[in-house]
Tab-separated table of C-alpha atoms and ligand atoms in Angstrom:
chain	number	residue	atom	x	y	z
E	1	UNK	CA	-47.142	55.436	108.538
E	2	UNK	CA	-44.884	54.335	111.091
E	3	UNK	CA	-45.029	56.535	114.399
E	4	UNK	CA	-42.375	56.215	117.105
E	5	UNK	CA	-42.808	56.287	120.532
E	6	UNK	CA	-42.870	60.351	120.989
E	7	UNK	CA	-40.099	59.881	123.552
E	8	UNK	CA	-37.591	58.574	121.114
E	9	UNK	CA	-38.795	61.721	118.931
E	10	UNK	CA	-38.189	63.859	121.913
E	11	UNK	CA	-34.506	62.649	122.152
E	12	UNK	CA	-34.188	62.743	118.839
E	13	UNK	CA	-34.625	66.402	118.645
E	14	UNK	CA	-31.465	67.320	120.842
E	15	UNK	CA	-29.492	66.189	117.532
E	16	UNK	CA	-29.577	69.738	115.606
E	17	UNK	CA	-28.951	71.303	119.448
E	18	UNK	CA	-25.962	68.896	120.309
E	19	UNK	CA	-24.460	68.209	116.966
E	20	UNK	CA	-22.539	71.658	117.182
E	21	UNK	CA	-20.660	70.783	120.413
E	22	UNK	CA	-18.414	68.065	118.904
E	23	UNK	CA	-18.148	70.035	115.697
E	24	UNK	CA	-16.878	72.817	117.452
E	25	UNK	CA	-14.492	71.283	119.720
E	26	UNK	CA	-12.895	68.805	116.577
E	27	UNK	CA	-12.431	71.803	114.913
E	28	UNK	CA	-10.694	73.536	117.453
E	29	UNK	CA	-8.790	70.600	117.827
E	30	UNK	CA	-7.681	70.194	114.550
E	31	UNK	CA	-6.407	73.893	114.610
E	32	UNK	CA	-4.769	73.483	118.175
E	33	UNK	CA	-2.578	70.310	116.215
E	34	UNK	CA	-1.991	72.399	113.094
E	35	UNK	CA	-0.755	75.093	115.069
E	36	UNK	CA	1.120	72.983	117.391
E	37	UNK	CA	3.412	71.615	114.213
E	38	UNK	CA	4.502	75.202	114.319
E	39	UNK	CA	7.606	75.429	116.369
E	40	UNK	CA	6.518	78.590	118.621
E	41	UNK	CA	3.201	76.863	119.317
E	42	UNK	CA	4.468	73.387	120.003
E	43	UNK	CA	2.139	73.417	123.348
E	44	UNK	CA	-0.929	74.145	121.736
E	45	UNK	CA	-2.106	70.511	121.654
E	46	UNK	CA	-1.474	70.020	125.405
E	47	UNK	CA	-5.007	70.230	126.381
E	48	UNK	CA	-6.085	67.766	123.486
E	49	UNK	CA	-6.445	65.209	125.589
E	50	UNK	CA	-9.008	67.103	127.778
E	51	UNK	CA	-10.953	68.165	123.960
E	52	UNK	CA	-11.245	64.557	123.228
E	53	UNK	CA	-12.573	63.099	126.863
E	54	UNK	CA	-15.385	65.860	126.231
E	55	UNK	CA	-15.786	65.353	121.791
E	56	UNK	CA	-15.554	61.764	121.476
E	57	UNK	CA	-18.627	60.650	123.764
E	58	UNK	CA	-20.290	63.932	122.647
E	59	UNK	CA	-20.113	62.777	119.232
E	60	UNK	CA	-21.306	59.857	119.905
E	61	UNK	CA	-24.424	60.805	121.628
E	62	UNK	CA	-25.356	62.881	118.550
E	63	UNK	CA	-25.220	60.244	116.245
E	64	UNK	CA	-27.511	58.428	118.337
E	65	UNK	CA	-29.344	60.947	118.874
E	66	UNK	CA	-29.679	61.617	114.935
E	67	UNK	CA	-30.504	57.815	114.335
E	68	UNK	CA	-33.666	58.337	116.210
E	69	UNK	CA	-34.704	61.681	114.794
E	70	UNK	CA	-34.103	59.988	110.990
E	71	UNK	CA	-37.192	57.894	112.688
E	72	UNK	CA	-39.757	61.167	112.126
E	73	UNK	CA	-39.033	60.638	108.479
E	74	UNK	CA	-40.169	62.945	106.226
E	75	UNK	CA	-36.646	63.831	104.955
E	76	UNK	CA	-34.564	62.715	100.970
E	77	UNK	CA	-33.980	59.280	101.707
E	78	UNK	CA	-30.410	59.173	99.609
E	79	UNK	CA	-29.199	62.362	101.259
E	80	UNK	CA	-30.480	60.990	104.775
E	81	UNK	CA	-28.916	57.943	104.106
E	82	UNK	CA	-25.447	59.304	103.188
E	83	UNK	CA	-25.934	61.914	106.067
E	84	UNK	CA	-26.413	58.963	108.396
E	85	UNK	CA	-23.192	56.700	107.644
E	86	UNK	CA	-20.994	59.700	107.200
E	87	UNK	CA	-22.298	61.280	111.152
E	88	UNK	CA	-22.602	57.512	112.149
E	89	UNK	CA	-18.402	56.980	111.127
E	90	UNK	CA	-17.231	60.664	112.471
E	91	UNK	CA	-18.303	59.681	115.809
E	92	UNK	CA	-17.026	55.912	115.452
E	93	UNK	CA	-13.357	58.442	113.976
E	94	UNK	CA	-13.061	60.136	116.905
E	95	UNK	CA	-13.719	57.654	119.323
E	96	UNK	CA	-10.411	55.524	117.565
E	97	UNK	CA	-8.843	59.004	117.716
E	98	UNK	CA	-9.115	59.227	121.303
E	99	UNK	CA	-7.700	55.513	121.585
E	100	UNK	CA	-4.857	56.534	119.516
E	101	UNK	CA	-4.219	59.595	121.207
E	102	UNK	CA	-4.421	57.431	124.967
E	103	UNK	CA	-1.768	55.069	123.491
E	104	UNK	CA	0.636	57.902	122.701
E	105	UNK	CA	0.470	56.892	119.237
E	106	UNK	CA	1.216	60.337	117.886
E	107	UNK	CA	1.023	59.944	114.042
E	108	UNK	CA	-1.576	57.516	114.235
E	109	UNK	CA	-3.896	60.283	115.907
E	110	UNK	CA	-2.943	63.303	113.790
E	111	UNK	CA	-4.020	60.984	110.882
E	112	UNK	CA	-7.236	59.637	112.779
E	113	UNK	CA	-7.944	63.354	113.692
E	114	UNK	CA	-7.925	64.703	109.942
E	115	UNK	CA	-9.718	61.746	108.618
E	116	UNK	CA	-12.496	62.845	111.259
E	117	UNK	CA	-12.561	66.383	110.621
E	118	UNK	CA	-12.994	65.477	106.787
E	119	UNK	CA	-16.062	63.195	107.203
E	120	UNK	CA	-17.187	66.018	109.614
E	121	UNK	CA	-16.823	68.715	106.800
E	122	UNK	CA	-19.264	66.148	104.709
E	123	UNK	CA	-21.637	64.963	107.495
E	124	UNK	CA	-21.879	68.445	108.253
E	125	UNK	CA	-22.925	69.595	104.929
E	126	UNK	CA	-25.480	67.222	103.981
E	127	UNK	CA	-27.046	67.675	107.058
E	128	UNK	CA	-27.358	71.658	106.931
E	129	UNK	CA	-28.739	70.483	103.247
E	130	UNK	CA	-31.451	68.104	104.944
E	131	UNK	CA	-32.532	70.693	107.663
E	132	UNK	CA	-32.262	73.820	104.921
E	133	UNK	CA	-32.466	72.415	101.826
E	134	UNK	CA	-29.251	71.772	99.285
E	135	UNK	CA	-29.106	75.582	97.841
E	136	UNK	CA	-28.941	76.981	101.387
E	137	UNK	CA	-25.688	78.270	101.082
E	138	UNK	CA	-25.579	78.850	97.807
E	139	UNK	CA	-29.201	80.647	97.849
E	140	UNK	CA	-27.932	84.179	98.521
E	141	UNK	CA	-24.525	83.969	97.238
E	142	UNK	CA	-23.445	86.661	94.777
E	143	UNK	CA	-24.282	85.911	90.943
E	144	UNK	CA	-20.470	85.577	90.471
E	145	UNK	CA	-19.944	83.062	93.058
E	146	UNK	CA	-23.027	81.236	92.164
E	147	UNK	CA	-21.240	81.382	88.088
E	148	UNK	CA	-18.347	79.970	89.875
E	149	UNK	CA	-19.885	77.314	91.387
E	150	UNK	CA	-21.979	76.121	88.212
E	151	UNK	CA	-24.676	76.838	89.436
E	152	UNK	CA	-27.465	78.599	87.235
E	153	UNK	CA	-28.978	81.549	88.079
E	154	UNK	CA	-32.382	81.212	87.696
E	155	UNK	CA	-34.335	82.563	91.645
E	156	UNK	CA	-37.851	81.921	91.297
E	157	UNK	CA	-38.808	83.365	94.369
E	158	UNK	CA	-37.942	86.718	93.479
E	159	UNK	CA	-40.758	88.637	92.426
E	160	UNK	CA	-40.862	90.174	88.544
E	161	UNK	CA	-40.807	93.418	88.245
E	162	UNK	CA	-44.562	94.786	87.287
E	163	UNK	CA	-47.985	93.611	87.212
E	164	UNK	CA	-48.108	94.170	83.167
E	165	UNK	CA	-44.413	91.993	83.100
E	166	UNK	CA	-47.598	89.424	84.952
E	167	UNK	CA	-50.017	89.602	82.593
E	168	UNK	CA	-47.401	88.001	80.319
E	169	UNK	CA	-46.338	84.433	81.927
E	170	UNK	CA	-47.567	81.456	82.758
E	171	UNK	CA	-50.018	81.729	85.907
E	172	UNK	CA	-48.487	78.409	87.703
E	173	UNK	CA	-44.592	79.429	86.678
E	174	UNK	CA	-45.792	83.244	87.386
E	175	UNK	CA	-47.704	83.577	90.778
E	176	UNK	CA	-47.736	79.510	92.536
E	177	UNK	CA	-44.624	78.350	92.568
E	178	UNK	CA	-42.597	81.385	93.930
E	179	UNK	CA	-45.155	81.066	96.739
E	180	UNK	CA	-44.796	77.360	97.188
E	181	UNK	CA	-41.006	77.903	96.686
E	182	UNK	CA	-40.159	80.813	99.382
E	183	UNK	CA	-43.111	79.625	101.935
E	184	UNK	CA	-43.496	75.632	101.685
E	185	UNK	CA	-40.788	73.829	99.773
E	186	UNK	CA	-38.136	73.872	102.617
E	187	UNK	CA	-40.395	70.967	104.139
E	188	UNK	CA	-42.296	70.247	100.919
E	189	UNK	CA	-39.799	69.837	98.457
E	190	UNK	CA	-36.660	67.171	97.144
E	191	UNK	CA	-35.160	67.863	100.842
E	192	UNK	CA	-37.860	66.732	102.973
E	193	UNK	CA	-41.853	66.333	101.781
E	194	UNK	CA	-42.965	66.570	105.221
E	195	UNK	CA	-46.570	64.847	105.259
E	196	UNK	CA	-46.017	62.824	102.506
E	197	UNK	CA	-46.585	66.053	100.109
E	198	UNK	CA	-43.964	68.080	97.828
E	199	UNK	CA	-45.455	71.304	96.507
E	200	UNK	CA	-41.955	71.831	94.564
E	201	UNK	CA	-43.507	71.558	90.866
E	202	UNK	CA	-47.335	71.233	89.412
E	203	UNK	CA	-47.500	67.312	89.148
E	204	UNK	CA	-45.935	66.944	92.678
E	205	UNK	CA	-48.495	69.180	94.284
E	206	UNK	CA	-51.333	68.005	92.167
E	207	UNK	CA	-50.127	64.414	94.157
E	208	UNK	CA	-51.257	65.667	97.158
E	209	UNK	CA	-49.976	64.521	100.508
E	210	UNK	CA	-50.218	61.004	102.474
E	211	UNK	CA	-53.528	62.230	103.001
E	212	UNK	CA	-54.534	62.681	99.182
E	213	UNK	CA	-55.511	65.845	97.060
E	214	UNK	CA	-54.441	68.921	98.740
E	215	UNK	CA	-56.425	70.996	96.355
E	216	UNK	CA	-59.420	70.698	94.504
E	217	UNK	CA	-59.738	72.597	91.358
E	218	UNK	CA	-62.438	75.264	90.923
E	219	UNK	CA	-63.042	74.730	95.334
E	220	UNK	CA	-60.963	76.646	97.323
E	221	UNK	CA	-62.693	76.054	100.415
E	222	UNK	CA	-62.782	72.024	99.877
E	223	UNK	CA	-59.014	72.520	99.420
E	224	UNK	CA	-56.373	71.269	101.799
E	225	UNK	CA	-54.007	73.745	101.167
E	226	UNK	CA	-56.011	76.489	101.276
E	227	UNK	CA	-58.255	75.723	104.678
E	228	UNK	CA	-54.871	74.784	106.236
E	229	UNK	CA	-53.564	77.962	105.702
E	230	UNK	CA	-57.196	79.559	106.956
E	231	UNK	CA	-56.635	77.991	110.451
E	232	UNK	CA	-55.887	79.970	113.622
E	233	UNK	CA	-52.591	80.591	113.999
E	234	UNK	CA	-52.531	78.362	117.042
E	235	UNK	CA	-53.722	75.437	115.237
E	236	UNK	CA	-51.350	71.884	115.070
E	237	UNK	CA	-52.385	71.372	111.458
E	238	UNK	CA	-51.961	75.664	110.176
E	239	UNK	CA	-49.568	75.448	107.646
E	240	UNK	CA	-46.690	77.172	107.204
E	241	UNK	CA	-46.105	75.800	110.936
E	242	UNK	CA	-46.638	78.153	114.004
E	243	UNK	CA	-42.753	79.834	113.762
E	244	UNK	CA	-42.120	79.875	110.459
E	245	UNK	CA	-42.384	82.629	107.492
E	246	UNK	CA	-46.189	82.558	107.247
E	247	UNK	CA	-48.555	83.577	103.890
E	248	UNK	CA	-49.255	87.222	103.316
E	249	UNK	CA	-52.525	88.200	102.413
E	250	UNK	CA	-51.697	88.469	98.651
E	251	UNK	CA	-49.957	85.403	98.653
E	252	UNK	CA	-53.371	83.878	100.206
E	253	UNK	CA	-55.481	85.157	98.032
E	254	UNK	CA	-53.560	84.596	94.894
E	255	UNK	CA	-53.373	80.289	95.997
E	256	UNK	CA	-57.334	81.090	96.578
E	257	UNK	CA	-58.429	82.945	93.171
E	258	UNK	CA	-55.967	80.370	91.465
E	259	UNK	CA	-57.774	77.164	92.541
E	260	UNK	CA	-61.226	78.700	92.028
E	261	UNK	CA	-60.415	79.479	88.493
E	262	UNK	CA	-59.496	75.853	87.949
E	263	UNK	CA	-56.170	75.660	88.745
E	264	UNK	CA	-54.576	76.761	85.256
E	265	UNK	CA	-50.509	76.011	84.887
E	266	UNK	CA	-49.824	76.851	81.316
E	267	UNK	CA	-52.320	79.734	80.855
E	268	UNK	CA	-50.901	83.025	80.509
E	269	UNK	CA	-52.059	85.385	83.021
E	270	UNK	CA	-53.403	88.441	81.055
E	271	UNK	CA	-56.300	85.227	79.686
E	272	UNK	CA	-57.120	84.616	82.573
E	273	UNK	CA	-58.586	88.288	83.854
E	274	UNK	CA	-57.358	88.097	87.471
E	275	UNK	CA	-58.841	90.508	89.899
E	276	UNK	CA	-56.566	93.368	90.439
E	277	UNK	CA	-55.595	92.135	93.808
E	278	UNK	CA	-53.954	88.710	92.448
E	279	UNK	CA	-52.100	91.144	90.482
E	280	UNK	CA	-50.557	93.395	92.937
E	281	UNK	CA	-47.132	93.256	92.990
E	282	UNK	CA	-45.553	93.131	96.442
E	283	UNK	CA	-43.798	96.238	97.249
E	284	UNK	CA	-40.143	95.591	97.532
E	285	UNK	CA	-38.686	93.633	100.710
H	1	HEC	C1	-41.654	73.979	108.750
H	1	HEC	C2	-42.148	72.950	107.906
H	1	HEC	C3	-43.372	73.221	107.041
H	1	HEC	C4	-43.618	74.276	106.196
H	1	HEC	C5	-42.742	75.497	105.943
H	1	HEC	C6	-44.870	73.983	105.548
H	1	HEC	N1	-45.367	72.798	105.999
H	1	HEC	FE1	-47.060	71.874	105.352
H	1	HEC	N2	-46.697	70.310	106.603
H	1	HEC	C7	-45.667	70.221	107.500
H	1	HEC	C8	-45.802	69.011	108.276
H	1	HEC	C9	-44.851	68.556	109.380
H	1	HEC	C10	-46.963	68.371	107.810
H	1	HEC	C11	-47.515	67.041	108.259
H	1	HEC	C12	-48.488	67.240	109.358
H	1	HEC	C13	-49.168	65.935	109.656
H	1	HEC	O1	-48.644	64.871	109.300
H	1	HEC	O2	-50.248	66.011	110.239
H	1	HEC	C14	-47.497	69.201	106.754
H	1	HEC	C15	-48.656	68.888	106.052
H	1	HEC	C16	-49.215	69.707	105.078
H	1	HEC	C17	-50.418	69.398	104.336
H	1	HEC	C18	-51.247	68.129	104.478
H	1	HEC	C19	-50.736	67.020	103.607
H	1	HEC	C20	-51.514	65.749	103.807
H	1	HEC	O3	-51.861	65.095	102.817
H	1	HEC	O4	-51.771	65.412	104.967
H	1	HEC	C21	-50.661	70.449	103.500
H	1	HEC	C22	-51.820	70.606	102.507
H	1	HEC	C23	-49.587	71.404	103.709
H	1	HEC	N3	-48.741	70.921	104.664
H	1	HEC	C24	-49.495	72.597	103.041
H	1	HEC	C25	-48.459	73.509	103.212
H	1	HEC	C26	-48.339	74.735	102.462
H	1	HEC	C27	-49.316	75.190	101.392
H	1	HEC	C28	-47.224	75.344	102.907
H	1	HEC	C29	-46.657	76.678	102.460
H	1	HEC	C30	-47.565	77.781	102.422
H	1	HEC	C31	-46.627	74.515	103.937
H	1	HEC	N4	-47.414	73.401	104.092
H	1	HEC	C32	-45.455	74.809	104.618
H	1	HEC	C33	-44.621	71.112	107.633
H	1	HEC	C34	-44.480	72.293	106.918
């Protein structure tokens, strides 16, 4: 795989810590000139031009910036790509806002500065859905809302109820994937498959990574996922990464009973005579 020089990545990496200057001072903006049509705030725009020295070669900056982190890859291609072209024309909007608004061309930038502000709102979005994955928002949201919204309700990362509820479902569906779903999938999933490797169903896992099978059925120990997981905390290559929500013991020792007994998807539980400690339900968060 392609590596850029690590400098580029370094620069790169400013984009999630700069991006929220320009989005914060657009919006403000925006508001100041809604306000301002009001006739007891009519001077509410008078430091827009000062906003707009500061946002427009801010914004631009970022974009840049975010063209070179798009170079670690790793990330949904069609959602990167959108994500690019949409940051990639906000800053190119508000740089033909701030022309406008230096001509005195009044209506011209009040339309310029709401065409920005949408393709903001978008940019925005899909990339908070590239860093978080698309059901960030949405994750949490209250079953109504989510109803709302169309979207179905289905959380696979919350735990079921009881061990003998367990015994009953399918051990891949049952005891894997909520562990690959609430520990790995934000950077091995649809999102971003970080490492070449998506642990976001059975067939994608059972893929493995750009550096083939990440486990082996029936070997724990010979398996990626599992010896990755065993290394010290400190280590580059520990997975999940040095920062983020790591594996609890169960969770550990479920991935390592499940491989050893052959990596089973479809097999219910209860056939399968796990050791009491696969079974122990997590007491409630
Ligand atoms: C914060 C992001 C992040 C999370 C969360 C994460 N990983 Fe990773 N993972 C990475 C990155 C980045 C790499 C690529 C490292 C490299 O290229 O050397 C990787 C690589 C891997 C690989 C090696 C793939 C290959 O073929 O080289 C395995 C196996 C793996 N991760 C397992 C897991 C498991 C299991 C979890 C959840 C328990 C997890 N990861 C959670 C970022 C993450």
């Amino acid at each position: 795989m392609y590596q850029p020089p690590t400098i580029l990545l370094f620069l790169g990496r400013l984009h999630p810590l700069l991006v929220h200057l320009p989005i914060g001072m657009l919006a403000a903006l925006a508001a100041l000139e809604i306000a301002a049509s009001r006739p007891r705030f009519k001077n509410a725009g008078a430091s827009a031009g000062y906003i707009l020295v500061l946002a427009a070669p801010l914004a631009v900056v970022t974009a840049a910036c975010g063209w070179l982190l798009s170079l670690a890859g790793g990330y949904d291609e069609t959602l990167l790509a959108w994500h690019k072209w949409l940051g990639t024309a906000t800053a190119a909007a508000s740089l033909v806002t701030a022309v406008f608004f230096q001509c005195g061309k009044t209506r011209a930038y009040r339309a310029s500065l709401f065409v920005t502000v949408s393709l903001l709102l978008v940019a925005g979005h899909l990339g908070g859905s590239l860093t978080h994955g698309s059901d960030y928002l949405t994750r949490y949201a209250p079953e109504s809302v989510k109803k709302l919204l169309g979207l179905t309700a289905a959380d696979k990362t919350s735990e079921p109820v009881s061990s003998a509820e367990l015994l009953t479902r399918p051990v891949f569906a049952g005891i894997i994937e909520p562990i690959f779903l609430s520990k790995c999938v934000i950077c091995h999933g649809p999102a971003k498959s970080k490492g070449g490797l998506r642990l976001d169903s059975f067939a994608a896992a059972q893929r493995g990574g750009k550096n083939g099978e990440v486990f082996r059925p029936g070997d724990a120990a010979q398996s990626p996922l599992v010896q990755r997981a065993l290394l010290s905390a400190g280590d580059d290559d520990h997975m999940p990464p040095a920062g983020k929500p790591q594996l609890s013991r169960a969770e550990l020792a479920r991935l390592q009973w499940w491989i050893n007994a052959g990596a089973p998807v479809t097999n219910r539980l209860g056939e399968l005579r796990p050791p009491p400690e696969v079974l122990a339900v997590p007491s409630a968060r």
